[in-house]
CSV table of C-alpha atoms and ligand atoms in Angstrom, one decimal:
chain,number,residue,atom,x,y,z
A,1,UNK,CA,17.6,39.4,51.1
A,2,UNK,CA,15.7,36.0,52.2
A,3,UNK,CA,12.0,36.1,52.2
A,4,UNK,CA,10.4,34.8,55.7
A,5,UNK,CA,8.3,32.2,54.6
A,6,UNK,CA,6.8,29.4,56.4
A,7,UNK,CA,4.2,26.8,56.8
A,8,UNK,CA,1.6,29.5,57.1
A,9,UNK,CA,2.2,30.6,53.6
A,10,UNK,CA,2.3,27.0,52.3
A,11,UNK,CA,-0.9,26.2,53.8
A,12,UNK,CA,-2.6,29.5,52.4
A,13,UNK,CA,-1.5,28.5,48.9
A,14,UNK,CA,-2.6,25.0,49.1
A,15,UNK,CA,-5.8,25.6,50.7
A,16,UNK,CA,-6.4,28.0,47.6
A,17,UNK,CA,-5.4,25.4,45.2
A,18,UNK,CA,-8.1,23.1,46.9
A,19,UNK,CA,-10.8,25.8,46.7
A,20,UNK,CA,-10.9,25.5,43.2
A,21,UNK,CA,-10.8,29.1,42.8
A,22,UNK,CA,-7.3,30.3,41.8
A,23,UNK,CA,-7.5,33.4,40.0
A,24,UNK,CA,-8.5,36.9,41.1
A,25,UNK,CA,-11.3,36.2,43.6
A,26,UNK,CA,-12.3,36.4,47.1
A,27,UNK,CA,-8.7,36.1,48.6
A,28,UNK,CA,-7.7,38.9,46.3
A,29,UNK,CA,-10.6,40.9,48.0
A,30,UNK,CA,-9.7,39.9,51.4
A,31,UNK,CA,-5.9,40.9,50.9
A,32,UNK,CA,-7.1,44.3,49.5
A,33,UNK,CA,-9.1,45.1,52.3
A,34,UNK,CA,-6.5,44.1,55.0
A,35,UNK,CA,-3.6,45.8,53.4
A,36,UNK,CA,-5.5,49.0,52.7
A,37,UNK,CA,-6.4,48.9,56.3
A,38,UNK,CA,-2.9,48.4,57.3
A,39,UNK,CA,-1.6,51.4,55.5
A,40,UNK,CA,-4.5,53.5,56.4
A,41,UNK,CA,-6.0,53.7,52.9
A,42,UNK,CA,-9.7,53.6,52.1
A,43,UNK,CA,-9.0,51.4,48.9
A,44,UNK,CA,-6.5,48.9,47.7
A,45,UNK,CA,-6.4,47.4,44.2
A,46,UNK,CA,-4.3,44.4,43.8
A,47,UNK,CA,-2.1,44.1,40.6
A,48,UNK,CA,0.5,41.8,39.3
A,49,UNK,CA,3.5,43.8,40.3
A,50,UNK,CA,4.6,47.3,41.5
A,51,UNK,CA,5.6,48.0,38.0
A,52,UNK,CA,2.0,47.5,36.6
A,53,UNK,CA,0.8,49.4,39.9
A,54,UNK,CA,2.8,52.4,38.8
A,55,UNK,CA,1.7,52.4,35.4
A,56,UNK,CA,-1.9,52.3,36.1
A,57,UNK,CA,-1.6,55.1,38.6
A,58,UNK,CA,-0.4,57.3,36.0
A,59,UNK,CA,-3.1,56.0,33.6
A,60,UNK,CA,-5.6,57.2,36.2
A,61,UNK,CA,-4.1,60.6,36.4
A,62,UNK,CA,-4.6,60.9,32.6
A,63,UNK,CA,-0.9,61.4,31.7
A,64,UNK,CA,0.3,61.0,28.3
A,65,UNK,CA,2.7,62.3,25.4
A,66,UNK,CA,3.8,66.0,26.0
A,67,UNK,CA,3.6,65.5,29.7
A,68,UNK,CA,6.7,65.6,31.9
A,69,UNK,CA,6.8,63.6,35.6
A,70,UNK,CA,9.5,64.4,37.9
A,71,UNK,CA,11.0,61.3,39.3
A,72,UNK,CA,14.2,60.4,41.0
A,73,UNK,CA,16.8,58.9,38.8
A,74,UNK,CA,18.1,57.0,41.9
A,75,UNK,CA,15.6,54.4,41.7
A,76,UNK,CA,14.9,50.9,40.4
A,77,UNK,CA,14.3,51.5,36.9
A,78,UNK,CA,10.8,50.6,37.0
A,79,UNK,CA,10.0,54.1,38.5
A,80,UNK,CA,11.2,55.8,35.4
A,81,UNK,CA,9.9,53.2,32.8
A,82,UNK,CA,6.3,53.5,34.4
A,83,UNK,CA,6.2,57.1,33.0
A,84,UNK,CA,7.6,56.3,29.5
A,85,UNK,CA,4.7,53.4,29.4
A,86,UNK,CA,2.1,56.2,29.3
A,87,UNK,CA,4.1,58.0,26.9
A,88,UNK,CA,5.3,60.8,28.9
A,89,UNK,CA,8.9,61.9,29.8
A,90,UNK,CA,10.5,61.2,33.0
A,91,UNK,CA,12.4,64.3,34.2
A,92,UNK,CA,15.1,63.1,36.6
A,93,UNK,CA,15.5,65.1,39.8
A,94,UNK,CA,18.3,64.6,42.5
A,95,UNK,CA,17.9,63.4,45.9
A,96,UNK,CA,18.9,64.2,49.6
A,97,UNK,CA,22.6,62.7,50.1
A,98,UNK,CA,21.3,61.0,53.5
A,99,UNK,CA,17.9,59.7,52.7
A,100,UNK,CA,18.3,58.9,49.0
A,101,UNK,CA,15.0,60.8,48.6
A,102,UNK,CA,13.5,63.7,46.5
A,103,UNK,CA,13.0,66.9,48.2
A,104,UNK,CA,10.8,70.0,47.5
A,105,UNK,CA,14.0,71.9,46.5
A,106,UNK,CA,15.4,69.1,44.1
A,107,UNK,CA,12.0,68.7,42.5
A,108,UNK,CA,11.6,72.4,42.0
A,109,UNK,CA,14.8,72.8,40.4
A,110,UNK,CA,13.7,70.6,37.5
A,111,UNK,CA,10.2,71.6,37.2
A,112,UNK,CA,9.0,73.1,33.9
A,113,UNK,CA,5.3,74.4,32.7
A,114,UNK,CA,5.2,70.5,31.1
A,115,UNK,CA,5.3,69.1,34.4
A,116,UNK,CA,2.0,67.3,35.3
A,117,UNK,CA,2.9,65.1,38.3
A,118,UNK,CA,5.7,64.2,40.8
A,119,UNK,CA,6.5,60.6,41.5
A,120,UNK,CA,8.3,60.3,44.7
A,121,UNK,CA,10.2,57.1,46.0
A,122,UNK,CA,10.5,56.2,49.6
A,123,UNK,CA,13.9,54.7,48.7
A,124,UNK,CA,15.0,51.2,50.4
A,125,UNK,CA,12.1,52.0,52.9
A,126,UNK,CA,13.5,55.4,54.2
A,127,UNK,CA,10.3,57.3,54.3
A,128,UNK,CA,10.4,60.5,52.3
A,129,UNK,CA,9.3,63.7,53.7
A,130,UNK,CA,5.9,63.5,52.4
A,131,UNK,CA,4.5,66.6,54.3
A,132,UNK,CA,6.9,68.8,52.9
A,133,UNK,CA,6.5,67.3,49.4
A,134,UNK,CA,2.6,67.2,49.6
A,135,UNK,CA,2.6,70.9,50.5
A,136,UNK,CA,5.0,71.7,47.7
A,137,UNK,CA,2.9,69.7,45.0
A,138,UNK,CA,-0.2,71.6,46.2
A,139,UNK,CA,1.3,74.8,45.9
A,140,UNK,CA,2.4,74.1,42.4
A,141,UNK,CA,-1.0,72.5,41.7
A,142,UNK,CA,0.7,69.1,40.8
A,143,UNK,CA,-0.5,65.5,41.9
A,144,UNK,CA,2.0,63.5,43.7
A,145,UNK,CA,2.2,59.7,43.2
A,146,UNK,CA,4.2,57.6,46.0
A,147,UNK,CA,6.3,54.6,44.8
A,148,UNK,CA,6.3,52.8,48.0
A,149,UNK,CA,7.5,49.5,46.8
A,150,UNK,CA,10.0,49.5,49.6
A,151,UNK,CA,8.0,51.0,52.3
A,152,UNK,CA,5.6,48.7,54.0
A,153,UNK,CA,5.9,48.9,57.6
A,154,UNK,CA,7.7,52.3,57.3
A,155,UNK,CA,6.1,55.3,59.2
A,156,UNK,CA,5.8,59.2,58.7
A,157,UNK,CA,5.0,61.1,61.9
A,158,UNK,CA,3.7,57.7,63.5
A,159,UNK,CA,1.4,56.7,60.7
A,160,UNK,CA,2.0,54.2,58.0
A,161,UNK,CA,3.7,55.3,54.7
A,162,UNK,CA,0.8,55.6,52.3
A,163,UNK,CA,-1.7,57.3,54.8
A,164,UNK,CA,-3.2,60.4,53.1
A,165,UNK,CA,-1.3,59.5,49.6
A,166,UNK,CA,-3.3,60.3,46.5
A,167,UNK,CA,-2.0,57.3,45.0
A,168,UNK,CA,0.5,54.9,46.3
A,169,UNK,CA,2.2,51.9,44.5
A,170,UNK,CA,3.6,48.9,46.5
A,171,UNK,CA,5.6,45.7,45.4
A,172,UNK,CA,5.3,42.3,46.8
A,173,UNK,CA,8.4,40.9,45.0
A,174,UNK,CA,10.7,38.8,47.2
A,175,UNK,CA,13.3,41.3,47.3
A,176,UNK,CA,10.9,43.4,49.3
A,177,UNK,CA,9.5,42.9,53.0
A,178,UNK,CA,6.2,41.2,52.4
A,179,UNK,CA,6.0,39.1,49.4
A,180,UNK,CA,3.5,37.2,47.3
A,181,UNK,CA,6.0,35.9,44.9
A,182,UNK,CA,5.2,38.5,42.4
A,183,UNK,CA,2.6,41.1,43.1
A,184,UNK,CA,1.7,44.8,43.8
A,185,UNK,CA,-1.1,47.0,44.9
A,186,UNK,CA,-2.2,50.6,44.4
A,187,UNK,CA,-3.7,52.4,47.3
A,188,UNK,CA,-5.8,55.4,47.5
A,189,UNK,CA,-8.7,57.2,49.1
A,190,UNK,CA,-10.6,58.2,46.1
A,191,UNK,CA,-13.4,55.7,45.3
A,192,UNK,CA,-13.7,56.8,41.9
A,193,UNK,CA,-10.1,56.2,41.1
A,194,UNK,CA,-10.3,52.8,42.7
A,195,UNK,CA,-13.1,51.8,40.7
A,196,UNK,CA,-11.3,52.8,37.5
A,197,UNK,CA,-8.2,51.1,38.4
A,198,UNK,CA,-10.1,47.9,39.2
A,199,UNK,CA,-11.5,48.1,35.5
A,200,UNK,CA,-8.1,48.7,34.1
A,201,UNK,CA,-6.4,45.9,35.8
A,202,UNK,CA,-9.0,43.7,34.2
A,203,UNK,CA,-9.3,44.6,30.4
A,204,UNK,CA,-11.5,47.6,31.0
A,205,UNK,CA,-14.4,45.3,31.9
A,206,UNK,CA,-17.4,46.9,33.8
A,207,UNK,CA,-18.0,43.8,36.2
A,208,UNK,CA,-15.3,41.3,37.2
A,209,UNK,CA,-15.1,37.8,36.9
A,210,UNK,CA,-15.7,37.1,40.5
A,211,UNK,CA,-18.8,39.3,40.8
A,212,UNK,CA,-20.2,37.6,37.9
A,213,UNK,CA,-19.7,34.3,39.3
A,214,UNK,CA,-21.0,35.6,42.8
A,215,UNK,CA,-24.4,36.7,41.3
A,216,UNK,CA,-25.5,33.5,40.2
A,217,UNK,CA,-27.3,34.7,37.1
A,218,UNK,CA,-26.0,35.4,33.7
A,219,UNK,CA,-24.4,38.9,33.5
A,220,UNK,CA,-22.9,40.0,30.3
A,221,UNK,CA,-20.1,42.4,30.7
A,222,UNK,CA,-18.9,45.3,28.7
A,223,UNK,CA,-15.6,46.8,28.1
A,224,UNK,CA,-15.6,50.4,28.8
A,225,UNK,CA,-11.9,51.3,27.8
A,226,UNK,CA,-9.0,49.5,26.8
A,227,UNK,CA,-7.5,48.0,29.8
A,228,UNK,CA,-4.9,45.7,30.8
A,229,UNK,CA,-4.3,42.1,32.2
A,230,UNK,CA,-2.4,43.1,35.5
A,231,UNK,CA,-4.4,40.9,37.9
A,232,UNK,CA,-3.1,39.2,41.1
A,233,UNK,CA,-4.2,35.6,41.6
A,234,UNK,CA,-5.9,34.3,44.7
A,235,UNK,CA,-3.2,32.1,45.4
A,236,UNK,CA,-0.6,35.1,45.8
A,237,UNK,CA,-3.3,36.9,47.8
A,238,UNK,CA,-3.6,34.1,50.1
A,239,UNK,CA,0.3,33.9,50.6
A,240,UNK,CA,0.1,37.7,51.1
A,241,UNK,CA,-2.4,37.6,53.9
A,242,UNK,CA,-0.2,35.1,55.8
A,243,UNK,CA,2.6,37.5,55.1
A,244,UNK,CA,0.8,40.5,56.5
A,245,UNK,CA,0.3,38.9,59.9
A,246,UNK,CA,3.8,38.6,60.2
A,247,UNK,CA,4.8,42.3,59.2
A,248,UNK,CA,5.0,43.8,62.7
A,249,UNK,CA,7.6,41.2,63.6
A,250,UNK,CA,9.3,41.4,60.3
A,251,UNK,CA,10.0,45.2,60.7
A,252,UNK,CA,10.7,44.9,64.5
A,253,UNK,CA,13.4,42.4,63.6
A,254,UNK,CA,14.8,44.4,60.8
A,255,UNK,CA,15.1,47.4,62.9
A,256,UNK,CA,16.7,45.4,65.7
A,257,UNK,CA,19.5,43.8,63.4
A,258,UNK,CA,19.8,47.6,61.5
A,259,UNK,CA,20.6,49.1,64.9
A,260,UNK,CA,23.1,46.4,65.6
A,261,UNK,CA,24.9,47.0,62.3
A,262,UNK,CA,25.0,50.6,63.2
A,263,UNK,CA,26.4,50.1,66.6
A,264,UNK,CA,28.9,47.6,65.5
A,265,UNK,CA,30.0,50.0,62.5
A,266,UNK,CA,30.1,53.0,64.7
A,267,UNK,CA,34.0,52.8,65.0
A,268,UNK,CA,34.8,51.6,61.3
A,269,UNK,CA,36.0,54.8,59.6
A,270,UNK,CA,34.8,55.9,56.3
A,271,UNK,CA,31.3,54.1,56.3
A,272,UNK,CA,28.2,56.0,56.7
A,273,UNK,CA,25.1,53.9,57.5
A,274,UNK,CA,21.6,54.8,56.3
A,275,UNK,CA,19.5,56.2,59.5
A,276,UNK,CA,16.0,57.0,60.0
A,277,UNK,CA,15.2,60.5,59.2
A,278,UNK,CA,13.6,63.1,61.6
A,279,UNK,CA,10.2,62.7,60.3
A,280,UNK,CA,9.9,59.0,60.3
A,281,UNK,CA,11.2,55.6,60.9
A,282,UNK,CA,12.1,53.1,57.9
A,283,UNK,CA,11.5,49.4,57.8
A,284,UNK,CA,15.3,48.9,56.7
A,285,UNK,CA,14.4,46.9,53.4
A,286,UNK,CA,17.8,48.1,52.1
A,287,UNK,CA,20.5,48.6,54.9
A,288,UNK,CA,23.0,50.5,52.8
A,289,UNK,CA,26.3,52.4,53.7
A,290,UNK,CA,27.9,55.0,51.9
A,291,UNK,CA,31.8,55.0,51.5
A,292,UNK,CA,33.6,58.0,52.3
A,293,UNK,CA,35.7,59.0,48.9
A,294,UNK,CA,38.8,58.2,50.9
A,295,UNK,CA,37.9,54.8,51.9
A,296,UNK,CA,40.7,52.8,51.1
A,297,UNK,CA,38.8,50.2,48.8
A,298,UNK,CA,36.4,51.3,45.9
A,299,UNK,CA,32.9,49.9,46.3
A,300,UNK,CA,32.9,47.3,43.4
A,301,UNK,CA,36.2,45.9,44.9
A,302,UNK,CA,34.7,45.9,48.3
A,303,UNK,CA,31.8,43.9,46.8
A,304,UNK,CA,34.2,41.4,45.6
A,305,UNK,CA,36.2,41.3,49.0
A,306,UNK,CA,32.7,40.5,50.6
A,307,UNK,CA,32.0,37.8,48.1
A,308,UNK,CA,35.4,36.3,48.6
A,309,UNK,CA,34.7,35.9,52.1
A,310,UNK,CA,31.2,34.3,51.3
A,311,UNK,CA,29.2,37.5,52.0
A,312,UNK,CA,26.6,38.1,49.4
A,313,UNK,CA,26.4,42.1,49.4
A,314,UNK,CA,24.9,44.4,46.4
A,315,UNK,CA,25.6,47.6,45.0
A,316,UNK,CA,23.4,50.4,46.4
A,317,UNK,CA,20.6,51.9,44.6
A,318,UNK,CA,21.0,52.4,40.7
A,319,UNK,CA,20.9,55.8,38.9
A,320,UNK,CA,18.5,55.3,36.0
A,321,UNK,CA,19.9,58.1,34.1
A,322,UNK,CA,23.4,55.9,33.6
A,323,UNK,CA,21.7,53.0,32.3
A,324,UNK,CA,21.8,52.3,28.6
A,325,UNK,CA,17.9,52.5,28.5
A,326,UNK,CA,18.4,56.0,29.0
A,327,UNK,CA,21.1,56.9,27.1
A,328,UNK,CA,20.6,60.4,25.3
A,329,UNK,CA,17.7,61.1,27.6
A,330,UNK,CA,18.2,64.6,28.9
A,331,UNK,CA,19.5,64.8,32.6
A,332,UNK,CA,20.7,67.9,34.5
A,333,UNK,CA,23.4,67.7,37.3
A,334,UNK,CA,22.6,64.9,39.8
A,335,UNK,CA,25.3,64.9,42.2
A,336,UNK,CA,24.0,63.1,45.2
A,337,UNK,CA,22.3,60.5,42.9
A,338,UNK,CA,25.6,59.7,41.2
A,339,UNK,CA,27.5,59.7,44.6
A,340,UNK,CA,25.2,57.2,46.1
A,341,UNK,CA,25.1,55.2,43.0
A,342,UNK,CA,28.6,55.0,42.7
A,343,UNK,CA,29.8,54.6,46.7
A,344,UNK,CA,27.2,53.0,48.2
A,345,UNK,CA,26.4,49.1,49.0
A,346,UNK,CA,23.4,47.3,50.5
A,347,UNK,CA,24.6,44.8,53.4
A,348,UNK,CA,22.9,41.4,54.1
A,349,UNK,CA,20.0,41.8,56.3
A,350,UNK,CA,17.0,39.3,56.5
A,351,UNK,CA,14.6,38.0,59.0
A,352,UNK,CA,16.8,34.8,59.9
A,353,UNK,CA,20.2,36.6,59.7
A,354,UNK,CA,22.1,35.7,63.1
A,355,UNK,CA,24.6,37.8,65.1
A,356,UNK,CA,27.4,35.6,64.2
A,357,UNK,CA,26.9,36.2,60.4
A,358,UNK,CA,26.4,39.9,61.2
A,359,UNK,CA,29.7,40.0,63.1
A,360,UNK,CA,31.2,38.4,60.2
A,361,UNK,CA,30.2,40.9,57.7
A,362,UNK,CA,31.3,43.8,60.2
A,363,UNK,CA,34.5,42.0,60.4
A,364,UNK,CA,35.3,42.1,56.7
A,365,UNK,CA,34.5,45.8,56.6
A,366,UNK,CA,36.6,46.5,59.6
A,367,UNK,CA,39.6,44.6,57.8
A,368,UNK,CA,38.8,46.6,54.5
A,369,UNK,CA,38.6,50.1,56.1
A,370,UNK,CA,42.1,49.4,58.0
A,371,UNK,CA,43.7,48.8,54.5
A,372,UNK,CA,46.8,51.3,53.8
B,401,PLP,C1,11.2,47.0,43.4
B,401,PLP,C2,10.8,48.0,43.0
B,401,PLP,C3,9.9,48.4,41.8
B,401,PLP,C4,9.4,47.3,41.1
B,401,PLP,O1,8.6,46.4,42.0
B,401,PLP,P1,8.0,45.1,41.3
B,401,PLP,O2,6.8,44.6,42.0
B,401,PLP,O3,9.0,44.2,40.9
B,401,PLP,O4,7.3,45.5,39.8
B,401,PLP,C5,9.6,49.7,41.8
B,401,PLP,N1,10.0,50.7,42.4
B,401,PLP,C6,10.8,50.6,43.3
B,401,PLP,C7,11.4,51.7,44.2
B,401,PLP,C8,11.2,49.3,43.8
B,401,PLP,O5,12.2,49.3,44.8
């Protein structure tokens, strides 16, 4: 991944520095409104990362020790860690082999009476089947939180991922489509949750520093509960607003490049590229290919072959339950998770990738597939 940054972002950052207001203030408020509108949510609460967004979403749900939260193991480790932050227990569910996402059936297989929430991930930007998962969770009486870290610009049934979500968490790390350097957001339609999230990100204060400043009068704040410092800066938000203006172009270019990869790879045996599911369209934040068991070169060796050719690819999405941080943590059989974690790799895909560069990647993969 290479972020698509330019003069617009540089100017936005320097204008904010020159304004003299650099911490959370008017730019954060403007970015929150613009972002929430873009994803079809009533409220956006900007925070320092998606990891802190997930943490606050779980705090807002009142989860704690003794509670279980169903999560995919197949995700960046922050998804499972957020559950541990509130003292609850992550319970790993398997995923669909084609999409890398939880399904109602994989969640149902690990649900227990202690399950208090489900945390789905729109993995690599592939939209999860939210209609089916929301219906299932409603039937079980469980809140559904969406880790949409990778999914800005992805759609479900023609609407943005995040629309209608109880709570969705977003990332603006440079590894994702839209970046503020570091940053995150929680979106929700619930005004009370939004107010609580705003308080929690700012030490539990009942009135923000920006509001106190704007009032022009002495306002004494009070601290209603134990909060955090999870704020985004106005410098980051200004960059985010410039990035948001480019989002449609970013998604269009990624989808175009992904379609070209898929076309070029169609006759390379033993490689299955990620595709759009029936219910939506992805942003192709991560263009991954799954190697057939009989592919002549193992995944790690293939990464080395690509690196030797000067091509930077990455292993596919990780399996959290296989990491030392989760050693000894109970996990049932997760065959699709382990298969994807073992046999997938993510190909180079960024806004300024050229067709020549793409052809070179494909040529190396084609040569590897033809090995005896
Ligand atoms: C990147 C990512 C995160 C963490 O995002 P940060 O903004 O870096 O904290 C969480 N969940 C998923 C699925 C991610 O891909």
